[in-house]
CSV table of C-alpha atoms in Angstrom, one decimal:
chain,number,residue,atom,x,y,z
A,1,MET,CA,198.9,52.4,126.2
A,2,PRO,CA,200.8,52.0,123.0
A,3,PRO,CA,198.9,52.9,119.8
A,4,GLY,CA,196.9,49.9,118.4
A,5,VAL,CA,196.7,48.0,121.7
A,6,TYR,CA,193.4,49.0,123.4
A,7,PRO,CA,191.2,46.7,125.5
A,8,VAL,CA,187.6,46.2,124.4
A,9,ASP,CA,185.0,45.2,127.0
A,10,LEU,CA,181.5,44.0,126.3
A,11,ALA,CA,178.8,44.4,129.1
A,12,ILE,CA,176.5,41.4,129.1
A,13,VAL,CA,173.1,41.3,130.8
A,14,ARG,CA,171.6,37.9,131.6
A,15,ARG,CA,167.9,37.2,131.9
A,16,ASP,CA,167.4,34.2,134.1
A,17,GLU,CA,163.7,33.7,133.3
A,18,GLU,CA,164.5,33.3,129.6
A,19,LYS,CA,168.0,32.0,130.0
A,20,GLU,CA,169.4,34.5,127.5
A,21,GLN,CA,172.1,37.1,127.6
A,22,ARG,CA,172.5,40.3,125.6
A,23,ILE,CA,175.4,42.6,124.9
A,24,VAL,CA,174.2,46.0,126.1
A,25,MET,CA,177.3,48.1,125.8
A,26,ALA,CA,180.8,47.9,124.2
A,27,ARG,CA,183.8,49.9,125.3
A,28,ILE,CA,187.2,50.7,124.0
A,29,MET,CA,189.6,51.8,126.7
A,30,PHE,CA,192.3,54.2,125.2
A,31,THR,CA,193.8,55.1,128.6
A,32,ARG,CA,193.0,54.4,132.3
A,33,ASN,CA,192.4,58.1,133.0
A,34,ALA,CA,189.1,59.0,134.6
A,35,PRO,CA,186.6,60.8,132.3
A,36,VAL,CA,185.5,64.3,133.3
A,37,MET,CA,183.3,65.0,130.3
A,38,TRP,CA,181.2,62.9,127.7
A,39,VAL,CA,180.6,64.0,124.1
A,40,LYS,CA,178.4,62.4,121.5
A,41,ALA,CA,180.3,60.5,118.8
A,42,VAL,CA,179.1,62.0,115.5
A,43,THR,CA,180.2,61.6,111.9
A,44,LYS,CA,181.7,64.3,109.7
A,45,LYS,CA,178.4,64.4,107.8
A,46,LYS,CA,176.5,65.6,110.9
A,47,PRO,CA,178.5,67.8,113.3
A,48,GLN,CA,177.5,67.7,116.9
A,49,ALA,CA,176.5,71.4,116.9
A,50,SER,CA,173.8,70.6,114.3
A,51,LEU,CA,172.2,67.7,116.3
A,52,ASP,CA,168.7,68.2,117.7
A,53,VAL,CA,168.1,66.9,121.2
A,54,GLU,CA,166.0,64.0,119.9
A,55,GLU,CA,168.2,63.3,116.8
A,56,GLU,CA,170.1,60.1,116.7
A,57,PHE,CA,173.9,59.9,116.7
A,58,GLY,CA,176.4,57.1,116.8
A,59,TYR,CA,176.8,54.7,113.9
A,60,LYS,CA,174.3,52.9,111.7
A,61,VAL,CA,174.1,49.1,111.9
A,62,THR,CA,172.2,47.4,109.1
A,63,THR,CA,173.1,43.8,109.9
A,64,GLY,CA,172.7,43.8,113.7
A,65,THR,CA,176.4,43.5,114.1
A,66,GLY,CA,178.6,46.3,115.4
A,67,SER,CA,182.3,46.6,115.1
A,68,PHE,CA,185.3,48.5,116.3
A,69,MET,CA,188.3,49.1,113.9
A,70,ASP,CA,190.4,52.1,112.9
A,71,ALA,CA,190.3,53.6,109.4
A,72,GLU,CA,193.4,51.8,108.2
A,73,THR,CA,192.0,48.4,109.2
A,74,ALA,CA,188.7,49.2,107.6
A,75,GLY,CA,190.6,49.7,104.3
A,76,LEU,CA,192.2,46.3,104.7
A,77,PHE,CA,189.0,44.5,105.7
A,78,GLN,CA,187.6,43.2,102.4
A,79,LEU,CA,184.9,40.6,102.0
A,80,ILE,CA,185.2,40.1,98.3
A,81,THR,CA,184.2,36.5,97.7
A,82,ILE,CA,181.4,34.4,99.2
A,83,ASP,CA,184.1,32.3,100.8
A,84,ASP,CA,185.3,35.5,102.6
A,85,VAL,CA,181.8,36.2,103.9
A,86,ASP,CA,181.3,32.5,104.9
A,87,ARG,CA,184.6,32.5,106.8
A,88,ILE,CA,183.8,35.6,108.9
A,89,LEU,CA,180.3,34.3,109.6
A,90,ASP,CA,181.6,30.9,110.6
A,91,ASP,CA,184.1,32.5,112.9
A,92,LEU,CA,181.5,34.8,114.4
A,93,MET,CA,179.1,31.9,115.0
A,94,ALA,CA,181.8,29.8,116.7
A,95,ASN,CA,181.3,32.0,119.8
A,96,TYR,CA,177.5,31.8,119.5
A,97,ARG,CA,175.2,32.5,122.4
A,98,PRO,CA,171.4,32.4,122.0
A,99,VAL,CA,171.1,36.1,121.2
A,100,CYS,CA,174.6,37.5,121.3
A,101,ASN,CA,178.0,36.7,120.1
A,102,TRP,CA,181.4,38.4,119.4
A,103,LEU,CA,184.6,37.9,117.5
A,104,GLU,CA,188.1,39.2,117.6
A,105,ASN,CA,189.2,39.0,113.9
A,106,PRO,CA,192.8,39.7,113.2
A,107,ILE,CA,193.6,40.9,109.7
A,108,ASP,CA,197.4,40.7,110.2
A,109,GLU,CA,199.9,41.3,113.0
A,110,SER,CA,199.1,45.0,113.2
A,111,HIS,CA,195.3,45.1,112.4
A,112,ASN,CA,192.4,43.7,114.3
A,113,ILE,CA,188.6,44.0,114.2
A,114,ILE,CA,186.2,43.4,117.1
A,115,LEU,CA,182.7,42.4,116.0
A,116,PHE,CA,179.7,42.0,118.3
A,117,THR,CA,176.0,41.0,117.7
A,118,PRO,CA,173.8,42.0,120.6
A,119,GLY,CA,170.6,40.6,119.3
A,120,THR,CA,168.9,43.9,119.2
A,121,GLU,CA,166.5,45.6,116.7
A,122,ILE,CA,167.9,49.1,116.9
A,123,ASP,CA,169.6,50.4,113.8
A,124,VAL,CA,171.8,53.1,115.3
A,125,TYR,CA,174.2,52.4,118.1
A,126,PRO,CA,174.6,55.6,120.2
A,127,SER,CA,178.2,56.2,121.0
A,128,TYR,CA,180.0,58.6,123.3
A,129,PHE,CA,183.7,59.6,123.8
A,130,ALA,CA,184.9,60.2,127.3
A,131,ILE,CA,187.4,63.1,127.7
A,132,ASP,CA,189.9,63.1,130.6
A,133,ALA,CA,191.1,66.2,132.6
A,134,GLY,CA,193.9,66.7,130.0
A,135,GLY,CA,191.4,67.0,127.1
A,136,ASP,CA,192.3,63.6,125.6
A,137,ILE,CA,189.9,60.8,124.7
A,138,CYS,CA,190.1,58.1,127.3
A,139,LEU,CA,187.1,55.9,126.3
A,140,LEU,CA,184.6,55.1,123.6
A,141,VAL,CA,181.3,53.7,124.8
A,142,THR,CA,178.7,52.3,122.4
A,143,ALA,CA,175.2,51.4,123.6
A,144,CYS,CA,173.9,48.3,121.9
A,145,TRP,CA,170.5,48.3,123.6
A,146,THR,CA,168.1,51.2,124.2
A,147,GLU,CA,166.4,49.5,127.1
A,148,LEU,CA,167.7,46.9,129.5
A,149,PRO,CA,166.1,43.5,128.7
């Protein structure tokens, strides 16, 4: 796939007894190649080799909303005024479900952000990169729920 054009999928679980749904996993598909190995997605501050078995990895979420964007887009995404914050919240809530919602938020023609709120209490979303047979990253998978509802 060309750079900057990657499908994002959200896995949603529905609980009929409570008529609710939750996002349990988010995925970016970089290629259609099959993964042969999975590695933990860690930050530069905490290299994978230094992680204990029980230590958390992935990315920290303080608002209950996860997102996917590249570094260039992150630099362009500025919520400077209260109107900017209100606009993004209004857009996010336009796709509201009882405990989950999502938003595709274009910054301009070349930059886009995917936001998702799974309605979960966890504060770190564990993430994994899938590596294909050629050694390239083919997927990024983020778990938004530690236990299936």
